[in-house]
Amino acid sequence: MTPVPGPVFTPEVAVSVILILLVPFAVAGISLINTGLGRSRSAAHTMLASMCIFAVAAGVYLICGFAWQGYIGAPARVIVAAGREWNWLARAPFFLHGLEFDGAPSSLAACLQIFSVGLAALIPLGAGLDRWKLSAACASTALLAGCTYPLFAHWVWGGGWLAQLGVNAAMGHGVVDAGGSGVIQAVGGLTALSIAWILGPRRGKYSLEGMPTALPGHDAILILFGCFLTLLGWLGLNSAGAILFTGASPARILLISINTPLAAGAALLVAVSITRFRFGRPDVSISANGWVGGLVASSASCAFVTPFAAIVIGAIAGALVTYSVEWFELHFGVDDPGGAVSVHAVAGIWGLLAVAVFAHFPAPVVNVAAGALRAASTLDAGQWLAQLVAIATLIGFVLPLTYGLNLALDRFWPQRVVAEGERQGLDLYELGAGAYPEFVTHSEEFTQLR
């Protein structure tokens, strides 16, 4: 009997696997940044919550998330409108049943998405620091990993209707989001906004006159070390996403590896400059958030812009993050200790828009997500519409959906810890021991401010 040859593990597959295995560094980096930006009396709780959130996200995505996200060319549910078929939800078995882990693009995408959904699920934790119960955070993560994330990810990365805008509605190449500025970052950031609204501000954040009070993070070293780890993770995330979801050549890894740190560095320097000009000295936490905001903004167009454009994208992201943190606090009463809304939602939406402003695609371009071939050397005007439709979908559909789901969860499973737990710190209240038992971890803001 002649043996049947198995799948060939090509150099391209090996490169993709290596890139995917870099993504956990981003998960670790965001976890450390969130921990450093929180209070010392909740540090251990934040790190444990990060691990639990990642575990829940991966498990729920394994059960049903990938079945609803799917991959390009896989069976899907369609709606016929104006004589066109619009793909709105994947139709695959649960528990990754039937998926061959042989290096095929679908198996590589599933592996990447396990880490990506975990990264997206960590983002809301930054907005809920010091007051979000561990059990509630895990329950909210299940909603994100099982519903909102796979739904939008299918529309953009799984051959869904946003990816089909180019073929079905002549909107450029359809929505382009190589590394997940919208799919991962904006979805996570808008969920963070929902959590911040539902939980309300930390006690002591606002004075009796309603003015925000600074509650600085407890460990700048954790924050800055986390920034270095995020760069490693984003190199893998941007490169693997561009190859698997936009059909970029592996040779584009070189360009992506230049553009990603350039965008982060430009955002950091802009944040440092703005805070030094405004406050007399650079602000560590805002500058670090600027760095991550630059990474976030770089993701969507990382494989299709010049290095100079990457610098501009990052610089604008750094300015947006710096000013939007204050804007959300002052005008919307959003207490976001980790800057998750500004870093991931605002910078992620800017990253989507930057595709229409700066990206240039080689000709011919295979629109992988739509499964069609389009010849173009530069973007046509329709690309603006495609990217704007994606942004409108995020704000007009994903935000109300995630807010509604978490508000319903809060009715049955209150998400905020009781006042006594917040006063003690989540380490003592929920875990029974502090992360830094030899240090003083409490202050008197409860007696001074509301």
C-alpha positions as a LaTeX table, in Angstrom:
\begin{tabular}{lrrr}
\hline
Residue & $x$ (\AA) & $y$ (\AA) & $z$ (\AA) \\
\hline
Met1 & 0.00 & 0.00 & 0.00 \\
Thr2 & 1.43 & 3.34 & $-1.06$ \\
Pro3 & 1.44 & 5.84 & 1.82 \\
Val4 & $-0.53$ & 9.03 & 1.29 \\
Pro5 & 1.81 & 12.02 & 1.44 \\
Gly6 & 1.06 & 14.38 & 4.33 \\
Pro7 & 1.03 & 18.14 & 4.33 \\
Val8 & 4.28 & 19.82 & 3.44 \\
Phe9 & 5.65 & 22.13 & 6.13 \\
Thr10 & 6.91 & 24.85 & 3.79 \\
Pro11 & 9.22 & 27.73 & 4.75 \\
Glu12 & 6.22 & 30.08 & 4.47 \\
Val13 & 4.33 & 28.02 & 7.03 \\
Ala14 & 7.36 & 27.99 & 9.34 \\
Val15 & 7.64 & 31.78 & 9.11 \\
Ser16 & 3.94 & 32.17 & 9.88 \\
Val17 & 4.21 & 29.90 & 12.93 \\
Ile18 & 7.17 & 31.88 & 14.27 \\
Leu19 & 5.30 & 35.14 & 13.79 \\
Ile20 & 2.20 & 33.81 & 15.55 \\
Leu21 & 4.31 & 32.66 & 18.49 \\
Leu22 & 5.48 & 36.26 & 18.98 \\
Val23 & 1.94 & 37.46 & 19.66 \\
Pro24 & 1.86 & 36.27 & 23.32 \\
Phe25 & 4.47 & 38.95 & 24.04 \\
Ala26 & 1.76 & 41.51 & 23.29 \\
Val27 & $-0.55$ & 39.75 & 25.73 \\
Ala28 & 2.16 & 39.86 & 28.41 \\
Gly29 & 2.94 & 43.50 & 27.63 \\
Ile30 & $-0.65$ & 44.69 & 27.93 \\
Ser31 & $-1.01$ & 42.72 & 31.19 \\
Leu32 & 2.05 & 44.42 & 32.69 \\
Ile33 & 0.97 & 47.86 & 31.51 \\
Asn34 & $-2.48$ & 47.42 & 33.04 \\
Thr35 & $-0.94$ & 46.23 & 36.30 \\
Gly36 & 1.49 & 49.13 & 36.51 \\
Leu37 & $-1.22$ & 51.69 & 35.78 \\
Gly38 & $-3.45$ & 50.36 & 38.58 \\
Arg39 & $-3.12$ & 50.76 & 42.34 \\
Ser40 & $-0.56$ & 48.69 & 44.23 \\
Arg41 & $-3.30$ & 47.15 & 46.39 \\
Ser42 & $-4.84$ & 45.51 & 43.30 \\
Ala43 & $-1.67$ & 44.49 & 41.43 \\
Ala44 & $-1.85$ & 40.73 & 42.01 \\
His45 & $-5.56$ & 40.78 & 41.20 \\
Thr46 & $-4.88$ & 42.49 & 37.87 \\
Met47 & $-2.26$ & 39.95 & 36.84 \\
Leu48 & $-4.40$ & 37.00 & 37.88 \\
Ala49 & $-7.39$ & 38.55 & 36.12 \\
Ser50 & $-5.25$ & 38.89 & 32.96 \\
Met51 & $-4.46$ & 35.17 & 33.03 \\
Cys52 & $-8.06$ & 34.19 & 33.74 \\
Ile53 & $-9.37$ & 36.49 & 31.01 \\
Phe54 & $-6.98$ & 35.03 & 28.47 \\
Ala55 & $-7.95$ & 31.49 & 29.49 \\
Val56 & $-11.68$ & 32.21 & 29.24 \\
Ala57 & $-11.29$ & 34.00 & 25.91 \\
Ala58 & $-9.30$ & 31.13 & 24.39 \\
Gly59 & $-11.72$ & 28.52 & 25.71 \\
Val60 & $-14.88$ & 30.26 & 24.54 \\
Tyr61 & $-13.32$ & 31.02 & 21.16 \\
Leu62 & $-12.42$ & 27.33 & 20.84 \\
Ile63 & $-16.01$ & 26.32 & 21.64 \\
Cys64 & $-17.92$ & 28.67 & 19.35 \\
Gly65 & $-15.92$ & 31.76 & 18.39 \\
Phe66 & $-14.03$ & 30.34 & 15.44 \\
Ala67 & $-17.17$ & 28.55 & 14.27 \\
Trp68 & $-18.84$ & 31.94 & 13.85 \\
Gln69 & $-15.77$ & 33.76 & 12.54 \\
Gly70 & $-14.60$ & 31.12 & 10.08 \\
Tyr71 & $-12.07$ & 31.69 & 7.35 \\
Ile72 & $-12.08$ & 32.86 & 3.77 \\
Gly73 & $-13.87$ & 30.41 & 1.49 \\
Ala74 & $-15.40$ & 28.34 & 4.30 \\
Pro75 & $-19.18$ & 27.71 & 4.46 \\
Ala76 & $-21.13$ & 30.76 & 5.58 \\
Arg77 & $-24.63$ & 32.17 & 5.90 \\
Val78 & $-25.49$ & 34.74 & 3.26 \\
Ile79 & $-28.18$ & 37.30 & 2.60 \\
Val80 & $-29.13$ & 38.25 & $-0.94$ \\
Ala81 & $-29.65$ & 42.00 & $-1.38$ \\
Ala82 & $-29.66$ & 44.05 & $-4.60$ \\
Gly83 & $-28.80$ & 40.90 & $-6.51$ \\
Arg84 & $-25.62$ & 40.33 & $-4.48$ \\
Glu85 & $-24.76$ & 37.71 & $-1.90$ \\
Trp86 & $-23.61$ & 39.26 & 1.38 \\
Asn87 & $-21.82$ & 36.98 & 3.79 \\
Trp88 & $-22.73$ & 37.76 & 7.43 \\
Leu89 & $-21.83$ & 34.72 & 9.58 \\
Ala90 & $-19.61$ & 31.67 & 9.25 \\
Arg91 & $-21.09$ & 28.20 & 9.44 \\
Ala92 & $-18.48$ & 25.88 & 10.88 \\
Pro93 & $-18.55$ & 23.14 & 13.54 \\
Phe94 & $-17.95$ & 23.99 & 17.18 \\
Phe95 & $-14.76$ & 22.98 & 19.03 \\
Leu96 & $-12.69$ & 23.39 & 15.83 \\
His97 & $-14.14$ & 20.08 & 14.71 \\
Gly98 & $-12.92$ & 19.06 & 11.28 \\
Leu99 & $-10.08$ & 21.59 & 11.20 \\
Glu100 & $-6.84$ & 19.94 & 10.13 \\
Phe101 & $-3.84$ & 21.40 & 11.94 \\
Asp102 & $-1.55$ & 20.83 & 9.00 \\
Gly103 & $-0.23$ & 24.30 & 8.24 \\
Ala104 & $-3.11$ & 25.23 & 5.97 \\
Pro105 & $-4.09$ & 28.94 & 6.13 \\
Ser106 & $-7.28$ & 28.14 & 8.04 \\
Ser107 & $-5.37$ & 26.30 & 10.79 \\
Leu108 & $-2.79$ & 29.09 & 11.00 \\
Ala109 & $-5.61$ & 31.64 & 11.26 \\
Ala110 & $-7.24$ & 29.67 & 14.09 \\
Cys111 & $-3.96$ & 29.60 & 15.99 \\
Leu112 & $-3.43$ & 33.34 & 15.51 \\
Gln113 & $-6.98$ & 34.09 & 16.57 \\
Ile114 & $-6.63$ & 32.23 & 19.87 \\
Phe115 & $-4.00$ & 34.81 & 20.85 \\
Ser116 & $-5.76$ & 37.73 & 19.16 \\
Val117 & $-9.05$ & 37.24 & 20.96 \\
Gly118 & $-7.13$ & 36.95 & 24.23 \\
Leu119 & $-5.42$ & 40.26 & 23.48 \\
Ala120 & $-8.74$ & 41.93 & 22.65 \\
Ala121 & $-10.26$ & 40.61 & 25.89 \\
Leu122 & $-7.45$ & 42.12 & 27.99 \\
Ile123 & $-8.17$ & 45.63 & 26.76 \\
Pro124 & $-11.36$ & 46.21 & 28.84 \\
Leu125 & $-9.45$ & 45.22 & 31.98 \\
Gly126 & $-7.47$ & 48.46 & 31.68 \\
Ala127 & $-10.69$ & 50.48 & 31.92 \\
Gly128 & $-12.01$ & 48.45 & 34.87 \\
Leu129 & $-8.88$ & 48.50 & 37.02 \\
Asp130 & $-9.28$ & 48.56 & 40.81 \\
Arg131 & $-13.05$ & 47.95 & 40.78 \\
Trp132 & $-13.92$ & 45.11 & 38.36 \\
Lys133 & $-14.69$ & 41.79 & 40.04 \\
Leu134 & $-12.72$ & 38.81 & 38.78 \\
Ser135 & $-15.78$ & 36.66 & 38.16 \\
Ala136 & $-17.58$ & 39.44 & 36.32 \\
Ala137 & $-14.52$ & 40.13 & 34.15 \\
Cys138 & $-14.47$ & 36.46 & 33.13 \\
Ala139 & $-18.19$ & 36.50 & 32.35 \\
Ser140 & $-17.82$ & 39.66 & 30.25 \\
Thr141 & $-14.88$ & 38.08 & 28.42 \\
Ala142 & $-17.10$ & 35.14 & 27.44 \\
Leu143 & $-19.49$ & 37.60 & 25.76 \\
Leu144 & $-16.67$ & 39.25 & 23.83 \\
Ala145 & $-14.97$ & 36.01 & 22.74 \\
Gly146 & $-18.22$ & 34.25 & 21.90 \\
Cys147 & $-20.19$ & 37.06 & 20.26 \\
Thr148 & $-18.85$ & 40.53 & 19.48 \\
Tyr149 & $-15.30$ & 39.63 & 18.46 \\
Pro150 & $-16.04$ & 36.70 & 16.11 \\
Leu151 & $-18.92$ & 38.59 & 14.52 \\
Phe152 & $-16.90$ & 41.64 & 13.49 \\
Ala153 & $-13.82$ & 39.52 & 12.75 \\
His154 & $-15.86$ & 37.45 & 10.31 \\
Trp155 & $-17.11$ & 40.57 & 8.54 \\
Val156 & $-13.55$ & 41.81 & 7.98 \\
Trp157 & $-11.28$ & 38.76 & 8.04 \\
Gly158 & $-13.60$ & 35.84 & 7.33 \\
Gly159 & $-14.91$ & 36.91 & 3.92 \\
Gly160 & $-17.85$ & 38.80 & 5.42 \\
Trp161 & $-19.84$ & 41.70 & 4.04 \\
Leu162 & $-17.30$ & 44.39 & 5.00 \\
Ala163 & $-14.60$ & 42.55 & 3.08 \\
Gln164 & $-17.03$ & 42.16 & 0.15 \\
Leu165 & $-17.63$ & 45.91 & $-0.21$ \\
Gly166 & $-14.94$ & 46.07 & $-2.88$ \\
Val167 & $-16.42$ & 43.32 & $-5.05$ \\
Asn168 & $-20.11$ & 43.92 & $-4.37$ \\
Ala169 & $-20.20$ & 47.72 & $-4.07$ \\
Ala170 & $-17.03$ & 48.89 & $-5.87$ \\
Met171 & $-15.60$ & 50.33 & $-2.63$ \\
Gly172 & $-11.90$ & 49.96 & $-3.26$ \\
His173 & $-10.61$ & 46.62 & $-2.01$ \\
Gly174 & $-13.24$ & 46.27 & 0.67 \\
Val175 & $-12.31$ & 46.94 & 4.28 \\
Val176 & $-8.58$ & 46.45 & 4.81 \\
Asp177 & $-7.32$ & 45.78 & 8.33 \\
Ala178 & $-4.11$ & 43.80 & 8.12 \\
Gly179 & $-3.13$ & 43.53 & 11.79 \\
Gly180 & $-6.39$ & 44.27 & 13.55 \\
Ser181 & $-6.65$ & 48.01 & 14.29 \\
Gly182 & $-10.40$ & 47.55 & 14.05 \\
Val183 & $-10.97$ & 43.85 & 14.60 \\
Ile184 & $-8.83$ & 43.48 & 17.73 \\
Gln185 & $-8.10$ & 46.95 & 19.05 \\
Ala186 & $-11.26$ & 48.96 & 18.36 \\
Val187 & $-13.55$ & 46.08 & 19.37 \\
Gly188 & $-11.63$ & 45.73 & 22.63 \\
Gly189 & $-11.48$ & 49.50 & 23.15 \\
Leu190 & $-15.21$ & 50.00 & 22.62 \\
Thr191 & $-15.87$ & 47.16 & 25.04 \\
Ala192 & $-13.60$ & 48.99 & 27.48 \\
Leu193 & $-15.71$ & 52.13 & 27.06 \\
Ser194 & $-18.83$ & 50.11 & 27.85 \\
Ile195 & $-17.23$ & 48.63 & 30.97 \\
Ala196 & $-16.05$ & 52.06 & 32.18 \\
Trp197 & $-19.57$ & 53.47 & 31.76 \\
Ile198 & $-21.22$ & 50.55 & 33.54 \\
Leu199 & $-18.76$ & 50.38 & 36.44 \\
Gly200 & $-18.58$ & 54.12 & 37.00 \\
Pro201 & $-15.47$ & 55.97 & 38.26 \\
Arg202 & $-13.28$ & 54.80 & 41.10 \\
Arg203 & $-14.02$ & 56.28 & 44.49 \\
Gly204 & $-11.91$ & 59.37 & 44.91 \\
Lys205 & $-11.48$ & 59.95 & 41.17 \\
Tyr206 & $-13.77$ & 62.98 & 41.04 \\
Ser207 & $-13.90$ & 65.78 & 43.58 \\
Leu208 & $-17.13$ & 67.13 & 45.04 \\
Glu209 & $-17.06$ & 69.75 & 42.27 \\
Gly210 & $-16.90$ & 67.02 & 39.62 \\
Met211 & $-13.28$ & 67.62 & 38.57 \\
Pro212 & $-11.10$ & 64.56 & 37.92 \\
Thr213 & $-8.29$ & 63.87 & 40.37 \\
Ala214 & $-5.03$ & 62.19 & 39.38 \\
Leu215 & $-4.71$ & 58.63 & 40.71 \\
Pro216 & $-1.30$ & 57.67 & 39.27 \\
Gly217 & $-0.26$ & 54.13 & 38.55 \\
His218 & 1.94 & 52.46 & 41.11 \\
Asp219 & 4.82 & 51.07 & 39.02 \\
Ala220 & 6.36 & 52.91 & 36.05 \\
Ile221 & 8.90 & 50.11 & 35.51 \\
Leu222 & 6.16 & 47.56 & 34.84 \\
Ile223 & 4.52 & 50.00 & 32.43 \\
Leu224 & 7.67 & 50.69 & 30.42 \\
Phe225 & 8.83 & 47.06 & 30.39 \\
Gly226 & 5.38 & 46.14 & 29.12 \\
Cys227 & 5.85 & 48.60 & 26.26 \\
Phe228 & 8.95 & 46.75 & 25.04 \\
Leu229 & 7.09 & 43.44 & 25.15 \\
Thr230 & 4.20 & 44.87 & 23.15 \\
Leu231 & 6.57 & 45.79 & 20.33 \\
Leu232 & 7.67 & 42.16 & 19.99 \\
Gly233 & 4.09 & 40.99 & 20.01 \\
Trp234 & 2.96 & 43.56 & 17.46 \\
Leu235 & 5.71 & 42.58 & 15.03 \\
Gly236 & 4.24 & 39.08 & 14.98 \\
Leu237 & 0.62 & 40.25 & 15.01 \\
Asn238 & 1.00 & 42.72 & 12.15 \\
Ser239 & 3.09 & 40.39 & 10.01 \\
Ala240 & 0.98 & 37.25 & 10.50 \\
Gly241 & $-2.27$ & 39.19 & 10.04 \\
Ala242 & $-1.07$ & 40.81 & 6.82 \\
Ile243 & $-0.06$ & 37.44 & 5.35 \\
Leu244 & $-3.16$ & 35.50 & 6.40 \\
Phe245 & $-5.89$ & 38.12 & 5.98 \\
Thr246 & $-4.74$ & 40.45 & 3.20 \\
Gly247 & $-2.65$ & 38.12 & 1.06 \\
Ala248 & 0.54 & 40.12 & 1.60 \\
Ser249 & 3.75 & 38.45 & 0.48 \\
Pro250 & 6.04 & 37.14 & 3.24 \\
Ala251 & 8.63 & 39.50 & 1.79 \\
Arg252 & 6.53 & 42.35 & 3.22 \\
Ile253 & 7.62 & 41.28 & 6.71 \\
Leu254 & 10.67 & 43.51 & 6.22 \\
Leu255 & 8.50 & 46.57 & 5.55 \\
Ile256 & 6.18 & 45.69 & 8.44 \\
Ser257 & 9.17 & 45.29 & 10.77 \\
Ile258 & 10.25 & 48.82 & 9.88 \\
Asn259 & 6.84 & 50.48 & 9.95 \\
Thr260 & 5.69 & 49.04 & 13.28 \\
Pro261 & 8.48 & 50.41 & 15.52 \\
Leu262 & 8.58 & 53.68 & 13.57 \\
Ala263 & 4.89 & 54.28 & 14.29 \\
Ala264 & 5.34 & 53.41 & 17.97 \\
Gly265 & 8.42 & 55.59 & 18.32 \\
Ala266 & 6.78 & 58.58 & 16.62 \\
Ala267 & 3.73 & 58.27 & 18.87 \\
Leu268 & 5.93 & 58.06 & 21.96 \\
Leu269 & 7.94 & 61.15 & 21.04 \\
Val270 & 4.81 & 63.16 & 20.29 \\
Ala271 & 3.28 & 62.16 & 23.63 \\
Val272 & 6.52 & 63.04 & 25.45 \\
Ser273 & 6.67 & 66.41 & 23.69 \\
Ile274 & 3.05 & 67.32 & 24.36 \\
Thr275 & 3.16 & 66.38 & 28.04 \\
Arg276 & 6.46 & 68.21 & 28.52 \\
Phe277 & 5.02 & 71.33 & 26.89 \\
Arg278 & 1.82 & 71.19 & 28.92 \\
Phe279 & 3.10 & 70.01 & 32.30 \\
Gly280 & 6.76 & 71.00 & 32.27 \\
Arg281 & 7.91 & 67.36 & 32.36 \\
Pro282 & 7.13 & 64.27 & 30.31 \\
Asp283 & 4.40 & 62.06 & 31.75 \\
Val284 & 5.40 & 58.39 & 31.88 \\
Ser285 & 1.94 & 56.83 & 31.75 \\
Ile286 & 0.64 & 59.02 & 28.93 \\
Ser287 & 3.88 & 58.56 & 26.98 \\
Ala288 & 3.65 & 54.80 & 27.37 \\
Asn289 & 0.04 & 54.90 & 26.22 \\
Gly290 & 1.20 & 56.91 & 23.22 \\
Trp291 & 3.68 & 54.15 & 22.35 \\
Val292 & 0.97 & 51.49 & 22.42 \\
Gly293 & $-1.39$ & 53.82 & 20.53 \\
Gly294 & 1.20 & 54.05 & 17.76 \\
Leu295 & 1.38 & 50.27 & 17.58 \\
Val296 & $-2.41$ & 50.07 & 17.45 \\
Ala297 & $-2.69$ & 52.64 & 14.66 \\
Ser298 & 0.05 & 50.93 & 12.62 \\
Ser299 & $-1.74$ & 47.60 & 12.43 \\
Ala300 & $-4.34$ & 48.19 & 9.74 \\
Ser301 & $-1.99$ & 49.54 & 7.07 \\
Cys302 & 1.38 & 48.17 & 8.23 \\
Ala303 & 2.10 & 46.24 & 5.02 \\
Phe304 & 0.95 & 48.90 & 2.57 \\
Val305 & 2.45 & 52.23 & 3.65 \\
Thr306 & 5.90 & 53.78 & 3.36 \\
Pro307 & 8.09 & 54.25 & 6.44 \\
Phe308 & 7.48 & 58.00 & 6.30 \\
Ala309 & 3.72 & 57.42 & 6.29 \\
Ala310 & 4.12 & 55.08 & 9.28 \\
Ile311 & 5.82 & 57.90 & 11.18 \\
Val312 & 2.95 & 60.27 & 10.36 \\
Ile313 & 0.36 & 57.66 & 11.37 \\
Gly314 & 2.13 & 57.09 & 14.66 \\
Ala315 & 2.60 & 60.79 & 15.37 \\
Ile316 & $-1.10$ & 61.50 & 14.88 \\
Ala317 & $-1.97$ & 58.52 & 17.07 \\
Gly318 & 0.28 & 59.83 & 19.84 \\
Ala319 & $-1.45$ & 63.21 & 19.77 \\
Leu320 & $-4.91$ & 61.64 & 19.71 \\
Val321 & $-4.15$ & 59.42 & 22.69 \\
Thr322 & $-2.64$ & 62.26 & 24.71 \\
Tyr323 & $-5.61$ & 64.58 & 24.32 \\
Ser324 & $-8.42$ & 62.02 & 24.26 \\
Val325 & $-7.56$ & 60.63 & 27.73 \\
Glu326 & $-8.25$ & 64.04 & 29.23 \\
Trp327 & $-11.25$ & 64.60 & 26.95 \\
Phe328 & $-13.01$ & 61.43 & 28.02 \\
Glu329 & $-12.35$ & 62.18 & 31.70 \\
Leu330 & $-13.57$ & 65.78 & 31.58 \\
His331 & $-16.51$ & 65.59 & 29.20 \\
Phe332 & $-17.83$ & 62.04 & 29.60 \\
Gly333 & $-16.83$ & 61.19 & 33.15 \\
Val334 & $-15.00$ & 58.09 & 31.91 \\
Asp335 & $-12.51$ & 56.84 & 34.50 \\
Asp336 & $-10.14$ & 54.75 & 32.42 \\
Pro337 & $-6.98$ & 54.05 & 34.48 \\
Gly338 & $-5.30$ & 52.10 & 31.70 \\
Gly339 & $-6.20$ & 54.52 & 28.91 \\
Ala340 & $-7.81$ & 51.60 & 27.09 \\
Val341 & $-10.48$ & 53.66 & 25.32 \\
Ser342 & $-8.02$ & 56.22 & 23.96 \\
Val343 & $-5.22$ & 53.78 & 23.15 \\
His344 & $-7.26$ & 51.02 & 21.55 \\
Ala345 & $-10.58$ & 52.51 & 20.40 \\
Val346 & $-9.49$ & 56.00 & 19.31 \\
Ala347 & $-6.11$ & 54.96 & 17.88 \\
Gly348 & $-7.66$ & 51.83 & 16.35 \\
Ile349 & $-10.31$ & 53.85 & 14.52 \\
Trp350 & $-7.60$ & 56.25 & 13.31 \\
Gly351 & $-5.62$ & 53.23 & 12.09 \\
Leu352 & $-8.58$ & 52.10 & 9.97 \\
Leu353 & $-8.96$ & 55.57 & 8.50 \\
Ala354 & $-5.21$ & 55.80 & 7.81 \\
Val355 & $-5.56$ & 52.98 & 5.29 \\
Ala356 & $-7.64$ & 55.26 & 3.09 \\
Val357 & $-5.20$ & 58.15 & 3.54 \\
Phe358 & $-1.80$ & 56.50 & 3.12 \\
Ala359 & $-2.01$ & 52.91 & 1.84 \\
His360 & $-0.89$ & 51.88 & $-1.65$ \\
Phe361 & $-1.40$ & 48.35 & $-2.86$ \\
Pro362 & 0.76 & 46.54 & $-5.41$ \\
Ala363 & $-0.89$ & 45.47 & $-8.66$ \\
Pro364 & $-2.51$ & 43.07 & $-9.00$ \\
Val365 & $-3.87$ & 42.72 & $-5.49$ \\
Val366 & $-5.58$ & 39.56 & $-4.31$ \\
Asn367 & $-8.42$ & 40.60 & $-2.05$ \\
Val368 & $-8.07$ & 37.47 & 0.07 \\
Ala369 & $-10.97$ & 38.18 & 2.41 \\
Ala370 & $-13.38$ & 38.70 & $-0.49$ \\
Gly371 & $-11.90$ & 35.86 & $-2.54$ \\
Ala372 & $-11.52$ & 37.99 & $-5.66$ \\
Leu373 & $-8.74$ & 39.46 & $-7.77$ \\
Arg374 & $-8.57$ & 43.23 & $-8.27$ \\
Ala375 & $-5.90$ & 45.06 & $-10.23$ \\
Ala376 & $-4.91$ & 48.43 & $-8.80$ \\
Ser377 & $-1.70$ & 50.31 & $-8.15$ \\
Thr378 & $-3.17$ & 52.82 & $-5.70$ \\
Leu379 & $-6.35$ & 53.22 & $-3.72$ \\
Asp380 & $-9.40$ & 54.52 & $-5.52$ \\
Ala381 & $-11.90$ & 56.84 & $-3.87$ \\
Gly382 & $-14.10$ & 53.91 & $-2.90$ \\
Gln383 & $-11.58$ & 52.80 & $-0.29$ \\
Trp384 & $-12.53$ & 55.84 & 1.79 \\
Leu385 & $-16.12$ & 54.67 & 1.83 \\
Ala386 & $-15.15$ & 51.12 & 2.77 \\
Gln387 & $-13.06$ & 52.22 & 5.73 \\
Leu388 & $-15.74$ & 54.69 & 6.85 \\
Val389 & $-18.38$ & 51.95 & 6.69 \\
Ala390 & $-16.19$ & 49.82 & 8.99 \\
Ile391 & $-15.83$ & 52.71 & 11.45 \\
Ala392 & $-19.56$ & 53.40 & 11.35 \\
Thr393 & $-20.23$ & 49.71 & 12.01 \\
Leu394 & $-17.94$ & 49.76 & 15.03 \\
Ile395 & $-19.54$ & 52.85 & 16.55 \\
Gly396 & $-23.11$ & 52.26 & 15.43 \\
Phe397 & $-23.37$ & 48.50 & 15.95 \\
Val398 & $-20.49$ & 46.99 & 17.93 \\
Leu399 & $-20.54$ & 49.64 & 20.68 \\
Pro400 & $-24.31$ & 49.39 & 21.35 \\
Leu401 & $-24.10$ & 45.59 & 21.15 \\
Thr402 & $-21.25$ & 45.23 & 23.64 \\
Tyr403 & $-22.77$ & 47.86 & 25.94 \\
Gly404 & $-26.14$ & 46.13 & 25.87 \\
Leu405 & $-24.68$ & 42.70 & 26.54 \\
Asn406 & $-22.59$ & 43.93 & 29.47 \\
Leu407 & $-25.43$ & 46.00 & 30.89 \\
Ala408 & $-27.66$ & 42.92 & 30.83 \\
Leu409 & $-24.87$ & 40.94 & 32.49 \\
Asp410 & $-24.60$ & 43.62 & 35.19 \\
Arg411 & $-28.28$ & 43.22 & 36.01 \\
Phe412 & $-27.82$ & 39.53 & 36.81 \\
Trp413 & $-24.16$ & 39.52 & 37.82 \\
Pro414 & $-23.09$ & 42.89 & 39.31 \\
Gln415 & $-19.69$ & 43.72 & 37.86 \\
Arg416 & $-18.38$ & 46.27 & 40.34 \\
Val417 & $-16.87$ & 45.25 & 43.65 \\
Val418 & $-18.55$ & 46.62 & 46.78 \\
Ala419 & $-17.20$ & 49.81 & 48.38 \\
Glu420 & $-15.44$ & 47.91 & 51.14 \\
Gly421 & $-13.64$ & 45.76 & 48.61 \\
Glu422 & $-12.46$ & 48.81 & 46.72 \\
Arg423 & $-11.24$ & 50.42 & 49.95 \\
Gln424 & $-9.29$ & 47.32 & 50.96 \\
Gly425 & $-8.00$ & 46.72 & 47.47 \\
Leu426 & $-8.92$ & 43.80 & 45.27 \\
Asp427 & $-5.86$ & 41.83 & 46.35 \\
Leu428 & $-7.05$ & 41.57 & 49.93 \\
Tyr429 & $-10.78$ & 41.51 & 49.21 \\
Glu430 & $-10.87$ & 38.90 & 46.44 \\
Leu431 & $-7.56$ & 37.07 & 46.86 \\
Gly432 & $-6.89$ & 37.37 & 50.58 \\
Ala433 & $-3.31$ & 38.60 & 50.21 \\
Gly434 & $-1.56$ & 41.60 & 48.72 \\
Ala435 & 1.07 & 41.66 & 45.98 \\
Tyr436 & 3.38 & 43.87 & 48.09 \\
Pro437 & 2.73 & 42.95 & 51.75 \\
Glu438 & 5.84 & 44.77 & 53.00 \\
Phe439 & 4.76 & 48.14 & 51.58 \\
Val440 & 2.00 & 50.58 & 52.45 \\
Thr441 & $-0.64$ & 50.19 & 49.76 \\
His442 & $-3.45$ & 52.40 & 51.08 \\
Ser443 & $-4.02$ & 56.13 & 51.12 \\
Glu444 & $-6.74$ & 58.37 & 52.51 \\
Glu445 & $-8.57$ & 59.41 & 49.34 \\
Phe446 & $-11.76$ & 57.78 & 50.62 \\
Thr447 & $-12.04$ & 60.30 & 53.44 \\
Gln448 & $-11.11$ & 63.34 & 51.36 \\
Leu449 & $-13.05$ & 62.90 & 48.12 \\
Arg450 & $-16.27$ & 61.31 & 47.07 \\
\hline
\end{tabular}
